Amino acid sequence: MLEIIIHGRGGQGAVTTAELIAIASINKGKCAQAFPSFGPERRGAPVVAFSRIDDNKIHLRSKVYEPNVVLVLDPSLLSIIDPAKGLKEGGTVLINTGKSPDEIKKMYNLKTKVATVDANHIAMSEFGRPIVNTTMLGALLKITGILSFDDIKDPVMARFGSKLGAKNMNALQRAFDDVKVAG
Amino acid sequence: MGMDKYNVFAAALVEKAEYFAPGHRACQGCAEALAVRLVMKALGRDTIVAMSTGCMEIVSSPLPTTSWNVPWIHVAFENSSAVISGCAVGMKALMRKGRVEKRDINFVAMGGDGATADIGMGQLSGMMERGHKAIYVCYDNEAYMNTGIQRSSSTPWGASTTTSPAGSESIGQNTNKKNMPQIAVAHDIPYVATACSSYPFDLMEKVKKATTINGASYIHVLSVCPTGWRIPFDESIKYGRLAVNSGVFPLYEVVNGKYRMTHKPEKFLPITAYMKGQGRFRHLKDTDIERIQQKVLDDYNKILKRCEE
Amino acid sequence: MATVRKGIEVSIALAEAVGQANVDVIAAYPITPQTHIVEHLAEMVADGHLDAEFVPVESEHSAMSVCCGSSAVGARTFTSTSSQGLALMAEIFYIASSLRLPIVMALANRSLSGPLSIWNDHTDTMMVRDSGWVQVFVENGQEAYDHMFWAFRVAEHPDVLYPTAVNLDGFILTHMIEPIIFEDNETIKKYLPDLKMKNVLHPDNPVSMGCFAMPEIYTETQMAREQGLVKSYPQAVKAWDEWYELTGRRYHPIETYRADDAEYCVVTMGSYGEAAMEVVDMLREKGEKVGVVKIRLWRPFPFEDFYKAIEGKKHLIVLDRAISFGGPGGPVATEIRSALYNRKNAPAIVNYVLGLAGRDVTPGDFIKILHEGKEKALKGDTAGYTLYGVRE
């Protein structure tokens, strides 16, 4: 089973990211879950969403405590969370930042695998707004290989419609190409 | 079919059938039971009634008997307006989907003043605001008579009830009567009227009118309660007339916001003519009655002014 | 017949099921975590996908009152609520069953105030345990979807005519996206015929509903209610059996998992059942003879099924999601203790109250409870209950 935690801020689309991962996985015949850390979240406040993917039916419904991957949609969250908390052996922390993985590792004293991509930059040039949820998905696809571009395309297009969906797919592709990893 | 069709409502036109059948257990001289009977005659057989808990519900439906010759439902005290909303939308859906034959049915909720002005006011507001094609009839006897004459927000200032008793430190009810018809008018519904069972044709005409309205209607019926008002049981009709002719309870209607006084007293009686003889007001001093007289005139003139606009 | 497997939020799937059931009237008031269910129904009506009346009432009390009215004229009627909403409508909730109105409710379980909390447990539903509704619990999204049809089918059966509540854990299920298999409308039509009630409010056949009862007759009315609700049991089972024939998905009043040879079992209700299965798998791998007993049908309580399920078990660890303040234990454990009292070879009962108002319960917590509970049972320490995980 692959477990993912997504940290973001209200309005950034953390829940949408989890949803798209789950729906794409389910569409290809896998079992998957997506759910928010339920609460009275407001725009701008820290938000956590979770996703699980497995070949078999998933029975667990508690939050994810030992993720394989952690996505951080907003780098400012790094000063209030420990993104590597509970991370499984060999797991990756994927961060939206213009900084390199090595710089981030040093800044926050992270011992785990770290990947970075400047999703803000990509999103701004694609949509003119820093909505990074699909962009970060591109990076996730690259570092995990759990889903192909074709897998994610349908749910992205269904969610955003043909025009905006195409832009999202562009952003996704750019993040896939740009993401950098340091072990 | 225009509303004006019913403007001449004569004895010969009154429905002979009884939809609120005799044999119920209301007190002697109950003007509320009379009002229900007249309302039902005006509504006719194609009517569904939802009734709030209260005197009329209790006296008409002790298992395994019923006084109702129309389909009738009682659920609780405060919710006849919501229940009738449900009946109306349910029937609308069933007729639209072809599962019940199309037909004009009157959807009518009824409750006392406690059910209407107190515990069920939010739900009545909901029914009026949503604009169901339904009629709400409030039978106002000015206190919780069913439970033993406790005050409601519809009890007039100065009346002694079991929970607003007159005493050395108390005038009795120390708040003014809540003006439900005006609250209904504020909902911008197409038809609001006041009526009294002492004026049966006026009452039935208003009910008939309400059945033609495409939207929510509210009819507020003053229903004299000889038990609670402490008057002789054979004087209910008289006290209803006194209430109207002294201006305590003006008979008017508001059609799409337009006011009309439907009965103008030939001779405007002083308030004492109405209050005298009612046990609930017996303790009042002349100065108290003067205060009431002034308020009655002010309120009456407000309505009159709106009728002239 | 075609089915479609979709990744979808459980609330949306549930609302789609209500639509497929060709509901006539929906009356509801928004409350977290029920909102997505009624929002989606409102949307279906607004978009013309569902031919129904959606009544956006001004309170939950009115929601249930409107439901009574629409059901009384013979319209298929649905509502959904949670927590304080259920508390506000509780008065009418009871009356709906006395009027024998086949209303269906999705009850998105949530804690009761105070303090105010929007998160999941079972304190709301326990408040209406004795209301005379058919009450069922589901464990996952598929079950939530399936049980909408089952609920209408059972509620509307002429031998039943009782309102039916489908309990699903708020957030844990309502806000979960997971795979759900959708049946086609043809299958649903076959399973769920149009509602036909003998006694409805209609001018052609005037009936009086909701009359008042003097002491001379009230007891008899209650006997009739009790007998009627008990009679819903065979229809509930039959409706599950027929659903199985149509869809291949099978449900029972009491369900077990690896319980046959188990020495002890954990007893659950709602979505904890699946987590318990996961934990039981882990413990079985270590050689522990443990199983799960899951209560699906809560009212009418399936005593015989329960006795069969726990036959030969040494002890039961009963998990409750609600407290009975000052009482003998959680409501489920109290019920089970009462059901087993004076029965020969009855298992010892250890009761834990846990997961109140969304407090997360992990597999580690389950394992701890199972082991600790077993120890307690062996020591004979079975009185009362333990409120699990209280921070000192």
Short mmCIF file of C-alpha atoms in Angstrom, two decimals, chain C residues 89-338:
data_model
loop_
_atom_site.label_atom_id
_atom_site.label_comp_id
_atom_site.label_asym_id
_atom_site.label_seq_id
_atom_site.Cartn_x
_atom_site.Cartn_y
_atom_site.Cartn_z
CA MET C 89 -35.94 16.81 15.07
CA ALA C 90 -36.01 14.06 17.69
CA GLU C 91 -39.58 14.91 18.70
CA ILE C 92 -40.86 14.32 15.19
CA PHE C 93 -38.46 11.43 14.61
CA TYR C 94 -40.40 9.44 17.20
CA ILE C 95 -43.78 10.48 15.83
CA ALA C 96 -42.80 9.49 12.26
CA SER C 97 -42.53 5.88 13.37
CA SER C 98 -45.79 5.98 15.30
CA LEU C 99 -47.47 7.24 12.13
CA ARG C 100 -45.88 4.30 10.23
CA LEU C 101 -44.45 6.58 7.56
CA PRO C 102 -41.73 4.95 5.41
CA ILE C 103 -39.33 7.91 5.41
CA VAL C 104 -35.69 7.10 4.72
CA MET C 105 -32.87 8.99 6.40
CA ALA C 106 -29.13 9.00 5.91
CA LEU C 107 -27.81 9.76 9.37
CA ALA C 108 -24.24 11.05 9.10
CA ASN C 109 -23.20 10.24 12.64
CA ARG C 110 -21.60 13.02 14.65
CA SER C 111 -21.07 13.85 18.30
CA LEU C 112 -23.55 15.92 20.25
CA SER C 113 -22.78 19.25 21.87
CA GLY C 114 -21.36 20.29 24.16
CA PRO C 115 -18.74 21.24 23.72
CA LEU C 116 -19.55 21.84 20.10
CA SER C 117 -17.86 19.31 17.88
CA ILE C 118 -18.50 18.50 14.26
CA TRP C 119 -16.68 15.17 14.29
CA ASN C 120 -17.81 11.59 14.24
CA ASP C 121 -19.06 9.28 16.92
CA HIS C 122 -22.40 7.62 17.69
CA THR C 123 -23.82 9.84 20.41
CA ASP C 124 -26.41 11.33 18.07
CA THR C 125 -27.93 8.08 16.91
CA MET C 126 -28.03 6.58 20.40
CA MET C 127 -30.41 9.37 21.35
CA VAL C 128 -33.05 7.90 19.01
CA ARG C 129 -32.31 4.24 19.70
CA ASP C 130 -35.79 3.67 21.12
CA SER C 131 -37.69 5.67 18.52
CA GLY C 132 -39.16 2.72 16.65
CA TRP C 133 -37.22 3.28 13.42
CA VAL C 134 -35.50 0.48 11.56
CA GLN C 135 -31.83 1.31 12.13
CA VAL C 136 -28.85 -0.04 10.26
CA PHE C 137 -25.12 0.74 10.22
CA VAL C 138 -22.84 0.70 7.18
CA GLU C 139 -19.07 0.29 7.07
CA ASN C 140 -18.01 1.74 3.73
CA GLY C 141 -19.16 3.70 0.72
CA GLN C 142 -20.44 0.71 -1.19
CA GLU C 143 -22.60 -0.28 1.72
CA ALA C 144 -23.89 3.27 2.05
CA TYR C 145 -24.88 3.25 -1.63
CA ASP C 146 -26.46 -0.21 -1.46
CA HIS C 147 -28.37 0.52 1.72
CA MET C 148 -30.24 3.47 0.29
CA PHE C 149 -32.18 1.05 -1.92
CA TRP C 150 -32.45 -1.47 0.86
CA ALA C 151 -33.81 1.18 3.22
CA PHE C 152 -36.62 2.25 0.87
CA ARG C 153 -37.37 -1.37 0.09
CA VAL C 154 -37.69 -2.36 3.76
CA ALA C 155 -39.40 0.82 4.94
CA GLU C 156 -42.05 0.66 2.22
CA HIS C 157 -42.88 -3.03 2.47
CA PRO C 158 -46.57 -3.32 3.42
CA ASP C 159 -45.65 -5.54 6.37
CA VAL C 160 -43.17 -2.98 7.64
CA LEU C 161 -44.11 0.67 6.96
CA TYR C 162 -41.53 2.03 9.35
CA PRO C 163 -39.12 4.87 8.78
CA THR C 164 -35.60 3.61 8.27
CA ALA C 165 -32.31 5.24 9.18
CA VAL C 166 -29.02 4.33 7.54
CA ASN C 167 -26.20 5.29 9.89
CA LEU C 168 -22.88 6.16 8.33
CA ASP C 169 -19.89 7.60 10.14
CA GLY C 170 -19.61 11.32 9.53
CA PHE C 171 -16.46 12.44 7.67
CA ILE C 172 -14.86 8.97 7.97
CA LEU C 173 -17.38 7.83 5.37
CA THR C 174 -19.26 10.91 4.19
CA HIS C 175 -16.12 12.74 3.05
CA MET C 176 -14.19 9.72 1.80
CA ILE C 177 -13.43 9.21 -1.87
CA GLU C 178 -13.26 5.52 -2.66
CA PRO C 179 -14.32 3.04 -5.33
CA ILE C 180 -18.05 2.37 -5.48
CA ILE C 181 -19.94 0.13 -7.90
CA PHE C 182 -23.08 1.73 -9.30
CA GLU C 183 -25.98 -0.43 -10.40
CA ASP C 184 -28.01 0.52 -13.44
CA ASN C 185 -31.53 1.90 -13.15
CA GLU C 186 -33.03 -1.29 -14.54
CA THR C 187 -31.66 -3.28 -11.61
CA ILE C 188 -32.92 -0.69 -9.17
CA LYS C 189 -36.38 -0.71 -10.74
CA LYS C 190 -36.51 -4.45 -10.38
CA TYR C 191 -35.49 -4.25 -6.75
CA LEU C 192 -37.54 -1.25 -5.70
CA PRO C 193 -41.12 -0.98 -6.98
CA ASP C 194 -43.11 2.27 -6.81
CA LEU C 195 -44.35 3.14 -3.35
CA LYS C 196 -47.94 2.02 -2.82
CA MET C 197 -49.42 2.69 0.61
CA LYS C 198 -52.91 1.61 1.51
CA ASN C 199 -53.65 4.53 3.80
CA VAL C 200 -52.61 7.92 2.50
CA LEU C 201 -54.08 11.37 2.84
CA HIS C 202 -56.39 11.82 -0.13
CA PRO C 203 -59.89 13.34 -0.35
CA ASP C 204 -61.30 10.17 -1.92
CA ASN C 205 -60.55 8.16 1.19
CA PRO C 206 -60.46 10.46 4.19
CA VAL C 207 -58.41 9.00 7.03
CA SER C 208 -57.33 10.60 10.30
CA MET C 209 -53.65 10.17 11.13
CA GLY C 210 -52.04 10.98 14.44
CA CYS C 211 -55.04 10.78 16.72
CA PHE C 212 -54.53 11.06 20.44
CA ALA C 213 -54.77 8.13 22.81
CA MET C 214 -56.29 7.87 26.25
CA PRO C 215 -54.66 5.53 28.79
CA GLU C 216 -57.23 2.88 27.82
CA ILE C 217 -55.67 2.52 24.37
CA TYR C 218 -52.11 3.90 24.47
CA THR C 219 -50.55 0.62 25.66
CA GLU C 220 -52.17 -1.24 22.79
CA THR C 221 -50.77 1.25 20.30
CA GLN C 222 -47.29 0.63 21.69
CA MET C 223 -47.75 -3.13 21.50
CA ALA C 224 -48.70 -2.71 17.85
CA ARG C 225 -45.57 -0.63 17.25
CA GLU C 226 -43.35 -3.20 18.91
CA GLN C 227 -44.86 -6.11 17.01
CA GLY C 228 -44.66 -4.16 13.76
CA LEU C 229 -40.99 -3.35 14.19
CA VAL C 230 -40.11 -6.93 15.08
CA LYS C 231 -41.97 -8.01 11.95
CA SER C 232 -39.63 -5.90 9.85
CA TYR C 233 -36.81 -8.38 10.55
CA PRO C 234 -37.75 -11.01 7.94
CA GLN C 235 -38.29 -8.28 5.36
CA ALA C 236 -34.89 -6.78 6.15
CA VAL C 237 -33.24 -10.16 5.59
CA LYS C 238 -35.27 -10.84 2.46
CA ALA C 239 -34.32 -7.47 1.02
CA TRP C 240 -30.64 -8.24 1.63
CA ASP C 241 -30.99 -11.68 0.05
CA GLU C 242 -32.61 -10.25 -3.06
CA TRP C 243 -29.97 -7.55 -3.31
CA TYR C 244 -27.38 -10.33 -3.22
CA GLU C 245 -29.13 -12.15 -6.06
CA LEU C 246 -29.12 -8.98 -8.17
CA THR C 247 -25.67 -7.61 -7.34
CA GLY C 248 -23.64 -10.35 -5.72
CA ARG C 249 -23.11 -8.22 -2.61
CA ARG C 250 -24.36 -9.94 0.52
CA TYR C 251 -25.33 -8.47 3.86
CA HIS C 252 -26.54 -9.95 7.14
CA PRO C 253 -28.03 -8.56 10.36
CA ILE C 254 -24.87 -9.65 12.21
CA GLU C 255 -21.68 -10.22 10.27
CA THR C 256 -18.52 -11.96 11.36
CA TYR C 257 -14.94 -12.03 10.20
CA ARG C 258 -12.60 -14.93 11.05
CA ALA C 259 -14.84 -15.55 14.04
CA ASP C 260 -15.62 -19.25 13.58
CA ASP C 261 -12.64 -20.59 15.49
CA ALA C 262 -11.92 -17.41 17.43
CA GLU C 263 -11.47 -17.57 21.18
CA TYR C 264 -12.47 -13.97 21.49
CA CYS C 265 -14.00 -11.33 19.29
CA VAL C 266 -14.15 -7.61 19.02
CA VAL C 267 -17.69 -6.28 18.53
CA THR C 268 -18.08 -3.20 16.35
CA MET C 269 -20.76 -1.11 14.71
CA GLY C 270 -20.11 1.18 11.74
CA SER C 271 -16.86 1.93 9.93
CA TYR C 272 -14.64 0.57 12.72
CA GLY C 273 -15.62 -2.90 11.52
CA GLU C 274 -13.21 -2.74 8.61
CA ALA C 275 -10.32 -1.43 10.67
CA ALA C 276 -10.98 -4.27 13.12
CA MET C 277 -10.75 -6.77 10.24
CA GLU C 278 -7.36 -5.36 9.30
CA VAL C 279 -6.13 -5.69 12.88
CA VAL C 280 -7.53 -9.19 13.23
CA ASP C 281 -5.54 -10.18 10.13
CA MET C 282 -2.38 -8.84 11.75
CA LEU C 283 -3.03 -10.68 15.02
CA ARG C 284 -4.01 -13.89 13.25
CA GLU C 285 -0.62 -13.87 11.55
CA LYS C 286 0.89 -13.96 15.03
CA GLY C 287 -1.31 -16.91 15.91
CA GLU C 288 -3.94 -15.16 17.99
CA LYS C 289 -7.37 -16.67 17.70
CA VAL C 290 -9.38 -13.50 17.36
CA GLY C 291 -12.28 -12.45 15.16
CA VAL C 292 -14.74 -9.64 14.52
CA VAL C 293 -18.49 -9.52 15.16
CA LYS C 294 -20.21 -6.62 13.43
CA ILE C 295 -23.66 -5.38 14.23
CA ARG C 296 -25.32 -4.21 11.05
CA LEU C 297 -29.00 -4.26 12.05
CA TRP C 298 -29.32 -2.27 15.26
CA ARG C 299 -33.13 -2.10 15.34
CA PRO C 300 -34.88 -4.46 15.47
CA PHE C 301 -31.95 -6.05 17.31
CA PRO C 302 -31.19 -9.46 15.78
CA PHE C 303 -30.84 -11.46 19.00
CA GLU C 304 -30.73 -14.94 17.44
CA ASP C 305 -28.14 -13.92 14.84
CA PHE C 306 -26.05 -12.42 17.57
CA TYR C 307 -26.24 -15.53 19.77
CA LYS C 308 -25.14 -17.61 16.83
CA ALA C 309 -22.25 -15.31 16.04
CA ILE C 310 -20.80 -15.38 19.55
CA GLU C 311 -21.39 -19.08 20.23
CA GLY C 312 -18.40 -20.57 22.01
CA LYS C 313 -16.47 -17.30 22.41
CA LYS C 314 -14.70 -16.87 25.73
CA HIS C 315 -14.94 -13.12 25.76
CA LEU C 316 -16.08 -10.18 23.73
CA ILE C 317 -14.47 -6.79 23.57
CA VAL C 318 -17.29 -4.42 22.75
CA LEU C 319 -16.42 -1.07 21.21
CA ASP C 320 -18.76 1.82 21.85
CA ARG C 321 -18.72 5.24 20.21
CA ALA C 322 -20.96 6.91 22.80
CA ILE C 323 -21.13 7.36 26.54
CA SER C 324 -24.10 6.79 28.79
CA PHE C 325 -23.18 9.26 31.53
CA GLY C 326 -23.52 7.70 34.95
CA GLY C 327 -24.61 4.44 33.35
CA PRO C 328 -23.20 0.92 33.23
CA GLY C 329 -21.24 1.28 29.97
CA GLY C 330 -21.56 2.25 26.35
CA PRO C 331 -24.98 1.67 24.82
CA VAL C 332 -23.88 -1.25 22.63
CA ALA C 333 -22.18 -3.08 25.50
CA THR C 334 -25.14 -2.45 27.78
CA GLU C 335 -27.41 -3.96 25.17
CA ILE C 336 -25.17 -6.99 24.69
CA ARG C 337 -24.74 -7.59 28.39
CA SER C 338 -28.50 -7.49 28.75
#
